[in-house]
Amino acid sequence: MRIFVTGGAGFIGALAVWRLLDLGHDVCVVDNLSVGHQAAVDRAAHLAGKSVEFYPCDVRQTGQMIEIMQSFHPEAVMHFAGLKSVAESVSSPERYYENNVQGSLSLIQAMQQCQVHRLVFSSSATVYGASGTPPFSEQAELGPVNPYGRSKWMVELMMRDVCAAHTDFTGVILRYFNPVGAHPSGQIGEWVQGSPNNLVPYVMGVLQGRFDRVRVFGSDYPTPDGSGVRDYIHVLDLIEGHVAALGLPAGLSVFNLGTGRGYSVHEVIQTMQSVSGRTIPFDVVDRRPGDVAISIADPGCAERLLCWKAQRDLTEMCRDVWNFAKCSPRGYE
Ligand code: UFG
């Protein structure tokens, strides 16, 4: 297929580009490079032994999107472009609505103009909020508690309306749990300039000596060791979910992408210690505002209807992160 990938220079997007090229698809990438790295796209193409079209532009530039789509003629769009820091979304909500919501609307408008009828969208488990009881099925009540989550929810609502109005449109919403891991070559992984918000990139930074100690947020959650529990999923398993989504029929589909198994912060630190053979110093500090105790997917719907199931365990996720830390010590420089 001819696949248009937005945000293809980011962590998940670049790995998707690699996998799509590897499977023999033709890929065109657009990315405004505000967070992503062009070198990630170059590495993806090199690893696959293929070439890729790359345009350094922003999905909010509808005119440019139309021009690129008119020359590439995509059959499907994978939309990874967006901002993803919960804390930043609280302090700068406008940026989140502009990038994530306005950006998605612009993309859908360009798709309509160019007769492209298939969209796979990166949503987030954050849309479930804090009220329900995990594991979350796709039918669980939604109620995101921060602007980042609300921006994802708004795009979901927009896609629902677009699919209702245009019966030839295929909209696939994929709700990611906690993607971690890297390409096994150590060439593509999550590289954050400055101090990362997320646990695994931070632990990787401690292993690399860029940060002194991990802060474990919270000791009194109702979990076996008192720290937060998350459903970590290997990014390559997550991408297989996107590949499976390319075959879905018209209409709206919603799937959780998670393993169905949760791990605590301490379990993640222990696993990173055992794969690296190094001690990871940590301090237990207060809870981080906005965090929920437990977030775990019910992946049953994806298993049945998407014929997809995560294959890789936490050890493999951590091993690939550690390998990326060693092979790419300065990220994409
Ligand atoms: N945590 C720490 N120390 C840290 C960072 C995180 O203890 O330095 C804990 C958190 O309290 C939580 C767990 O590690 O219990 C995971 O936290 P992350 O920040 O890695 O991920 P979140 O579960 O908070 O998820 C957030 C967004 C998701 C998004 C994900 C990846 O809510 O939508 O980050 O970007 F997908």
PDB file of N, CA and C in Angstrom, residues 11-82:
ATOM      1  N   PHE A  11       9.408   8.866  17.916  1.00  0.00           N
ATOM      2  CA  PHE A  11       9.757   7.531  18.442  1.00  0.00           C
ATOM      3  C   PHE A  11       8.915   6.428  17.782  1.00  0.00           C
ATOM      4  N   ILE A  12       7.608   6.512  17.939  1.00  0.00           N
ATOM      5  CA  ILE A  12       6.749   5.440  17.421  1.00  0.00           C
ATOM      6  C   ILE A  12       6.632   5.547  15.900  1.00  0.00           C
ATOM      7  N   GLY A  13       6.522   6.782  15.410  1.00  0.00           N
ATOM      8  CA  GLY A  13       6.374   6.992  13.972  1.00  0.00           C
ATOM      9  C   GLY A  13       7.546   6.430  13.179  1.00  0.00           C
ATOM     10  N   ALA A  14       8.766   6.670  13.646  1.00  0.00           N
ATOM     11  CA  ALA A  14       9.949   6.205  12.900  1.00  0.00           C
ATOM     12  C   ALA A  14      10.008   4.679  12.875  1.00  0.00           C
ATOM     13  N   LEU A  15       9.621   4.053  13.989  1.00  0.00           N
ATOM     14  CA  LEU A  15       9.611   2.587  13.994  1.00  0.00           C
ATOM     15  C   LEU A  15       8.515   2.044  13.082  1.00  0.00           C
ATOM     16  N   ALA A  16       7.403   2.778  12.997  1.00  0.00           N
ATOM     17  CA  ALA A  16       6.347   2.370  12.059  1.00  0.00           C
ATOM     18  C   ALA A  16       6.849   2.502  10.620  1.00  0.00           C
ATOM     19  N   VAL A  17       7.571   3.588  10.340  1.00  0.00           N
ATOM     20  CA  VAL A  17       8.124   3.784   8.993  1.00  0.00           C
ATOM     21  C   VAL A  17       9.026   2.595   8.638  1.00  0.00           C
ATOM     22  N   TRP A  18       9.910   2.236   9.581  1.00  0.00           N
ATOM     23  CA  TRP A  18      10.795   1.083   9.327  1.00  0.00           C
ATOM     24  C   TRP A  18       9.963  -0.170   9.003  1.00  0.00           C
ATOM     25  N   ARG A  19       8.968  -0.455   9.837  1.00  0.00           N
ATOM     26  CA  ARG A  19       8.211  -1.703   9.665  1.00  0.00           C
ATOM     27  C   ARG A  19       7.407  -1.697   8.356  1.00  0.00           C
ATOM     28  N   LEU A  20       6.823  -0.555   8.025  1.00  0.00           N
ATOM     29  CA  LEU A  20       6.029  -0.474   6.789  1.00  0.00           C
ATOM     30  C   LEU A  20       6.935  -0.672   5.569  1.00  0.00           C
ATOM     31  N   LEU A  21       8.112  -0.033   5.589  1.00  0.00           N
ATOM     32  CA  LEU A  21       9.058  -0.211   4.481  1.00  0.00           C
ATOM     33  C   LEU A  21       9.502  -1.669   4.400  1.00  0.00           C
ATOM     34  N   ASP A  22       9.779  -2.230   5.571  1.00  0.00           N
ATOM     35  CA  ASP A  22      10.224  -3.618   5.668  1.00  0.00           C
ATOM     36  C   ASP A  22       9.187  -4.581   5.078  1.00  0.00           C
ATOM     37  N   LEU A  23       7.916  -4.237   5.234  1.00  0.00           N
ATOM     38  CA  LEU A  23       6.833  -5.078   4.706  1.00  0.00           C
ATOM     39  C   LEU A  23       6.585  -4.825   3.218  1.00  0.00           C
ATOM     40  N   GLY A  24       7.297  -3.850   2.649  1.00  0.00           N
ATOM     41  CA  GLY A  24       7.160  -3.603   1.215  1.00  0.00           C
ATOM     42  C   GLY A  24       6.197  -2.485   0.841  1.00  0.00           C
ATOM     43  N   HIS A  25       5.704  -1.744   1.825  1.00  0.00           N
ATOM     44  CA  HIS A  25       4.821  -0.616   1.505  1.00  0.00           C
ATOM     45  C   HIS A  25       5.641   0.586   1.026  1.00  0.00           C
ATOM     46  N   ASP A  26       4.987   1.490   0.296  1.00  0.00           N
ATOM     47  CA  ASP A  26       5.601   2.775  -0.055  1.00  0.00           C
ATOM     48  C   ASP A  26       5.183   3.782   1.005  1.00  0.00           C
ATOM     49  N   VAL A  27       6.154   4.561   1.487  1.00  0.00           N
ATOM     50  CA  VAL A  27       5.872   5.434   2.627  1.00  0.00           C
ATOM     51  C   VAL A  27       6.285   6.871   2.324  1.00  0.00           C
ATOM     52  N   CYS A  28       5.404   7.791   2.720  1.00  0.00           N
ATOM     53  CA  CYS A  28       5.698   9.222   2.646  1.00  0.00           C
ATOM     54  C   CYS A  28       5.534   9.788   4.060  1.00  0.00           C
ATOM     55  N   VAL A  29       6.555  10.481   4.541  1.00  0.00           N
ATOM     56  CA  VAL A  29       6.553  10.992   5.916  1.00  0.00           C
ATOM     57  C   VAL A  29       6.425  12.509   5.918  1.00  0.00           C
ATOM     58  N   VAL A  30       5.545  13.026   6.772  1.00  0.00           N
ATOM     59  CA  VAL A  30       5.582  14.452   7.077  1.00  0.00           C
ATOM     60  C   VAL A  30       5.808  14.601   8.582  1.00  0.00           C
ATOM     61  N   ASP A  31       6.650  15.547   8.950  1.00  0.00           N
ATOM     62  CA  ASP A  31       6.944  15.779  10.369  1.00  0.00           C
ATOM     63  C   ASP A  31       7.484  17.205  10.476  1.00  0.00           C
ATOM     64  N   ASN A  32       7.000  17.972  11.462  1.00  0.00           N
ATOM     65  CA  ASN A  32       7.489  19.353  11.587  1.00  0.00           C
ATOM     66  C   ASN A  32       8.815  19.426  12.358  1.00  0.00           C
ATOM     67  N   LEU A  33       9.306  18.282  12.812  1.00  0.00           N
ATOM     68  CA  LEU A  33      10.612  18.155  13.489  1.00  0.00           C
ATOM     69  C   LEU A  33      10.685  18.968  14.786  1.00  0.00           C
ATOM     70  N   SER A  34       9.522  19.286  15.377  1.00  0.00           N
ATOM     71  CA  SER A  34       9.557  20.002  16.656  1.00  0.00           C
ATOM     72  C   SER A  34      10.020  19.069  17.768  1.00  0.00           C
ATOM     73  N   VAL A  35       9.696  17.805  17.656  1.00  0.00           N
ATOM     74  CA  VAL A  35      10.131  16.809  18.638  1.00  0.00           C
ATOM     75  C   VAL A  35      10.938  15.709  17.944  1.00  0.00           C
ATOM     76  N   GLY A  36      10.561  15.384  16.735  1.00  0.00           N
ATOM     77  CA  GLY A  36      11.180  14.271  16.018  1.00  0.00           C
ATOM     78  C   GLY A  36      12.534  14.641  15.423  1.00  0.00           C
ATOM     79  N   HIS A  37      13.182  13.641  14.875  1.00  0.00           N
ATOM     80  CA  HIS A  37      14.541  13.804  14.332  1.00  0.00           C
ATOM     81  C   HIS A  37      14.571  13.227  12.925  1.00  0.00           C
ATOM     82  N   GLN A  38      15.042  14.026  11.986  1.00  0.00           N
ATOM     83  CA  GLN A  38      15.117  13.512  10.621  1.00  0.00           C
ATOM     84  C   GLN A  38      16.008  12.265  10.552  1.00  0.00           C
ATOM     85  N   ALA A  39      17.037  12.222  11.410  1.00  0.00           N
ATOM     86  CA  ALA A  39      17.933  11.055  11.405  1.00  0.00           C
ATOM     87  C   ALA A  39      17.178   9.768  11.728  1.00  0.00           C
ATOM     88  N   ALA A  40      16.076   9.880  12.482  1.00  0.00           N
ATOM     89  CA  ALA A  40      15.299   8.671  12.805  1.00  0.00           C
ATOM     90  C   ALA A  40      14.659   8.109  11.534  1.00  0.00           C
ATOM     91  N   VAL A  41      14.195   9.005  10.656  1.00  0.00           N
ATOM     92  CA  VAL A  41      13.606   8.564   9.383  1.00  0.00           C
ATOM     93  C   VAL A  41      14.696   7.954   8.502  1.00  0.00           C
ATOM     94  N   ASP A  42      15.863   8.610   8.480  1.00  0.00           N
ATOM     95  CA  ASP A  42      16.976   8.098   7.674  1.00  0.00           C
ATOM     96  C   ASP A  42      17.387   6.703   8.159  1.00  0.00           C
ATOM     97  N   ARG A  43      17.450   6.550   9.489  1.00  0.00           N
ATOM     98  CA  ARG A  43      17.837   5.236  10.031  1.00  0.00           C
ATOM     99  C   ARG A  43      16.790   4.183   9.692  1.00  0.00           C
ATOM    100  N   ALA A  44      15.505   4.579   9.747  1.00  0.00           N
ATOM    101  CA  ALA A  44      14.421   3.624   9.427  1.00  0.00           C
ATOM    102  C   ALA A  44      14.572   3.134   7.989  1.00  0.00           C
ATOM    103  N   ALA A  45      14.831   4.063   7.074  1.00  0.00           N
ATOM    104  CA  ALA A  45      14.967   3.692   5.660  1.00  0.00           C
ATOM    105  C   ALA A  45      16.209   2.817   5.469  1.00  0.00           C
ATOM    106  N   HIS A  46      17.302   3.197   6.143  1.00  0.00           N
ATOM    107  CA  HIS A  46      18.546   2.436   6.014  1.00  0.00           C
ATOM    108  C   HIS A  46      18.366   1.004   6.530  1.00  0.00           C
ATOM    109  N   LEU A  47      17.716   0.865   7.694  1.00  0.00           N
ATOM    110  CA  LEU A  47      17.513  -0.477   8.271  1.00  0.00           C
ATOM    111  C   LEU A  47      16.655  -1.351   7.362  1.00  0.00           C
ATOM    112  N   ALA A  48      15.686  -0.709   6.680  1.00  0.00           N
ATOM    113  CA  ALA A  48      14.795  -1.479   5.799  1.00  0.00           C
ATOM    114  C   ALA A  48      15.417  -1.672   4.414  1.00  0.00           C
ATOM    115  N   GLY A  49      16.482  -0.921   4.132  1.00  0.00           N
ATOM    116  CA  GLY A  49      17.099  -1.001   2.804  1.00  0.00           C
ATOM    117  C   GLY A  49      16.201  -0.424   1.728  1.00  0.00           C
ATOM    118  N   LYS A  50      15.399   0.580   2.090  1.00  0.00           N
ATOM    119  CA  LYS A  50      14.451   1.177   1.137  1.00  0.00           C
ATOM    120  C   LYS A  50      14.578   2.699   1.202  1.00  0.00           C
ATOM    121  N   SER A  51      13.933   3.387   0.270  1.00  0.00           N
ATOM    122  CA  SER A  51      13.910   4.847   0.358  1.00  0.00           C
ATOM    123  C   SER A  51      12.518   5.305   0.792  1.00  0.00           C
ATOM    124  N   VAL A  52      12.477   6.533   1.288  1.00  0.00           N
ATOM    125  CA  VAL A  52      11.230   7.066   1.824  1.00  0.00           C
ATOM    126  C   VAL A  52      11.139   8.531   1.417  1.00  0.00           C
ATOM    127  N   GLU A  53       9.935   8.994   1.116  1.00  0.00           N
ATOM    128  CA  GLU A  53       9.756  10.429   0.845  1.00  0.00           C
ATOM    129  C   GLU A  53       9.600  11.139   2.181  1.00  0.00           C
ATOM    130  N   PHE A  54      10.308  12.249   2.354  1.00  0.00           N
ATOM    131  CA  PHE A  54      10.203  12.981   3.628  1.00  0.00           C
ATOM    132  C   PHE A  54       9.940  14.467   3.378  1.00  0.00           C
ATOM    133  N   TYR A  55       8.952  15.027   4.069  1.00  0.00           N
ATOM    134  CA  TYR A  55       8.636  16.458   3.959  1.00  0.00           C
ATOM    135  C   TYR A  55       8.643  17.070   5.353  1.00  0.00           C
ATOM    136  N   PRO A  56       9.526  18.054   5.604  1.00  0.00           N
ATOM    137  CA  PRO A  56       9.562  18.674   6.932  1.00  0.00           C
ATOM    138  C   PRO A  56       8.451  19.719   7.062  1.00  0.00           C
ATOM    139  N   CYS A  57       7.238  19.285   7.196  1.00  0.00           N
ATOM    140  CA  CYS A  57       6.156  20.271   7.335  1.00  0.00           C
ATOM    141  C   CYS A  57       5.124  19.826   8.358  1.00  0.00           C
ATOM    142  N   ASP A  58       4.231  20.755   8.656  1.00  0.00           N
ATOM    143  CA  ASP A  58       3.314  20.615   9.789  1.00  0.00           C
ATOM    144  C   ASP A  58       1.925  20.224   9.292  1.00  0.00           C
ATOM    145  N   VAL A  59       1.303  19.283   9.994  1.00  0.00           N
ATOM    146  CA  VAL A  59      -0.033  18.831   9.553  1.00  0.00           C
ATOM    147  C   VAL A  59      -1.070  19.955   9.573  1.00  0.00           C
ATOM    148  N   ARG A  60      -0.784  21.033  10.322  1.00  0.00           N
ATOM    149  CA  ARG A  60      -1.756  22.149  10.350  1.00  0.00           C
ATOM    150  C   ARG A  60      -1.727  22.959   9.051  1.00  0.00           C
ATOM    151  N   GLN A  61      -0.715  22.765   8.232  1.00  0.00           N
ATOM    152  CA  GLN A  61      -0.633  23.457   6.937  1.00  0.00           C
ATOM    153  C   GLN A  61      -1.446  22.654   5.919  1.00  0.00           C
ATOM    154  N   THR A  62      -2.754  22.881   5.931  1.00  0.00           N
ATOM    155  CA  THR A  62      -3.644  22.039   5.122  1.00  0.00           C
ATOM    156  C   THR A  62      -3.259  22.082   3.637  1.00  0.00           C
ATOM    157  N   GLY A  63      -2.924  23.274   3.145  1.00  0.00           N
ATOM    158  CA  GLY A  63      -2.573  23.409   1.728  1.00  0.00           C
ATOM    159  C   GLY A  63      -1.382  22.534   1.360  1.00  0.00           C
ATOM    160  N   GLN A  64      -0.368  22.550   2.226  1.00  0.00           N
ATOM    161  CA  GLN A  64       0.820  21.716   1.950  1.00  0.00           C
ATOM    162  C   GLN A  64       0.477  20.230   2.017  1.00  0.00           C
ATOM    163  N   MET A  65      -0.390  19.889   2.992  1.00  0.00           N
ATOM    164  CA  MET A  65      -0.794  18.468   3.097  1.00  0.00           C
ATOM    165  C   MET A  65      -1.479  18.025   1.804  1.00  0.00           C
ATOM    166  N   ILE A  66      -2.341  18.899   1.281  1.00  0.00           N
ATOM    167  CA  ILE A  66      -3.071  18.562   0.046  1.00  0.00           C
ATOM    168  C   ILE A  66      -2.081  18.375  -1.107  1.00  0.00           C
ATOM    169  N   GLU A  67      -1.127  19.309  -1.204  1.00  0.00           N
ATOM    170  CA  GLU A  67      -0.145  19.201  -2.303  1.00  0.00           C
ATOM    171  C   GLU A  67       0.637  17.881  -2.226  1.00  0.00           C
ATOM    172  N   ILE A  68       1.069  17.541  -1.011  1.00  0.00           N
ATOM    173  CA  ILE A  68       1.881  16.312  -0.866  1.00  0.00           C
ATOM    174  C   ILE A  68       1.018  15.085  -1.168  1.00  0.00           C
ATOM    175  N   MET A  69      -0.215  15.088  -0.639  1.00  0.00           N
ATOM    176  CA  MET A  69      -1.092  13.929  -0.891  1.00  0.00           C
ATOM    177  C   MET A  69      -1.423  13.812  -2.371  1.00  0.00           C
ATOM    178  N   GLN A  70      -1.597  14.964  -3.031  1.00  0.00           N
ATOM    179  CA  GLN A  70      -1.929  14.905  -4.462  1.00  0.00           C
ATOM    180  C   GLN A  70      -0.785  14.314  -5.272  1.00  0.00           C
ATOM    181  N   SER A  71       0.449  14.503  -4.797  1.00  0.00           N
ATOM    182  CA  SER A  71       1.536  13.907  -5.583  1.00  0.00           C
ATOM    183  C   SER A  71       1.836  12.472  -5.131  1.00  0.00           C
ATOM    184  N   PHE A  72       1.576  12.138  -3.870  1.00  0.00           N
ATOM    185  CA  PHE A  72       1.914  10.779  -3.373  1.00  0.00           C
ATOM    186  C   PHE A  72       0.779   9.765  -3.584  1.00  0.00           C
ATOM    187  N   HIS A  73      -0.449  10.227  -3.619  1.00  0.00           N
ATOM    188  CA  HIS A  73      -1.638   9.352  -3.774  1.00  0.00           C
ATOM    189  C   HIS A  73      -1.706   8.247  -2.713  1.00  0.00           C
ATOM    190  N   PRO A  74      -1.763   8.616  -1.424  1.00  0.00           N
ATOM    191  CA  PRO A  74      -1.803   7.559  -0.402  1.00  0.00           C
ATOM    192  C   PRO A  74      -3.133   6.800  -0.409  1.00  0.00           C
ATOM    193  N   GLU A  75      -3.047   5.540   0.042  1.00  0.00           N
ATOM    194  CA  GLU A  75      -4.275   4.751   0.245  1.00  0.00           C
ATOM    195  C   GLU A  75      -4.675   4.758   1.718  1.00  0.00           C
ATOM    196  N   ALA A  76      -3.724   5.121   2.575  1.00  0.00           N
ATOM    197  CA  ALA A  76      -4.015   5.158   4.010  1.00  0.00           C
ATOM    198  C   ALA A  76      -3.108   6.182   4.680  1.00  0.00           C
ATOM    199  N   VAL A  77      -3.598   6.698   5.802  1.00  0.00           N
ATOM    200  CA  VAL A  77      -2.811   7.642   6.608  1.00  0.00           C
ATOM    201  C   VAL A  77      -2.648   7.059   8.008  1.00  0.00           C
ATOM    202  N   MET A  78      -1.416   7.069   8.506  1.00  0.00           N
ATOM    203  CA  MET A  78      -1.180   6.767   9.928  1.00  0.00           C
ATOM    204  C   MET A  78      -0.781   8.078  10.587  1.00  0.00           C
ATOM    205  N   HIS A  79      -1.572   8.477  11.574  1.00  0.00           N
ATOM    206  CA  HIS A  79      -1.409   9.819  12.151  1.00  0.00           C
ATOM    207  C   HIS A  79      -0.785   9.747  13.540  1.00  0.00           C
ATOM    208  N   PHE A  80       0.569   9.862  13.573  1.00  0.00           N
ATOM    209  CA  PHE A  80       1.300   9.834  14.850  1.00  0.00           C
ATOM    210  C   PHE A  80       1.620  11.238  15.351  1.00  0.00           C
ATOM    211  N   ALA A  81       1.533  12.246  14.484  1.00  0.00           N
ATOM    212  CA  ALA A  81       1.991  13.587  14.873  1.00  0.00           C
ATOM    213  C   ALA A  81       1.158  14.121  16.034  1.00  0.00           C
ATOM    214  N   GLY A  82       1.832  14.660  17.028  1.00  0.00           N
ATOM    215  CA  GLY A  82       1.107  15.245  18.161  1.00  0.00           C
ATOM    216  C   GLY A  82       2.035  15.417  19.343  1.00  0.00           C
TER     217      GLY A  82
END
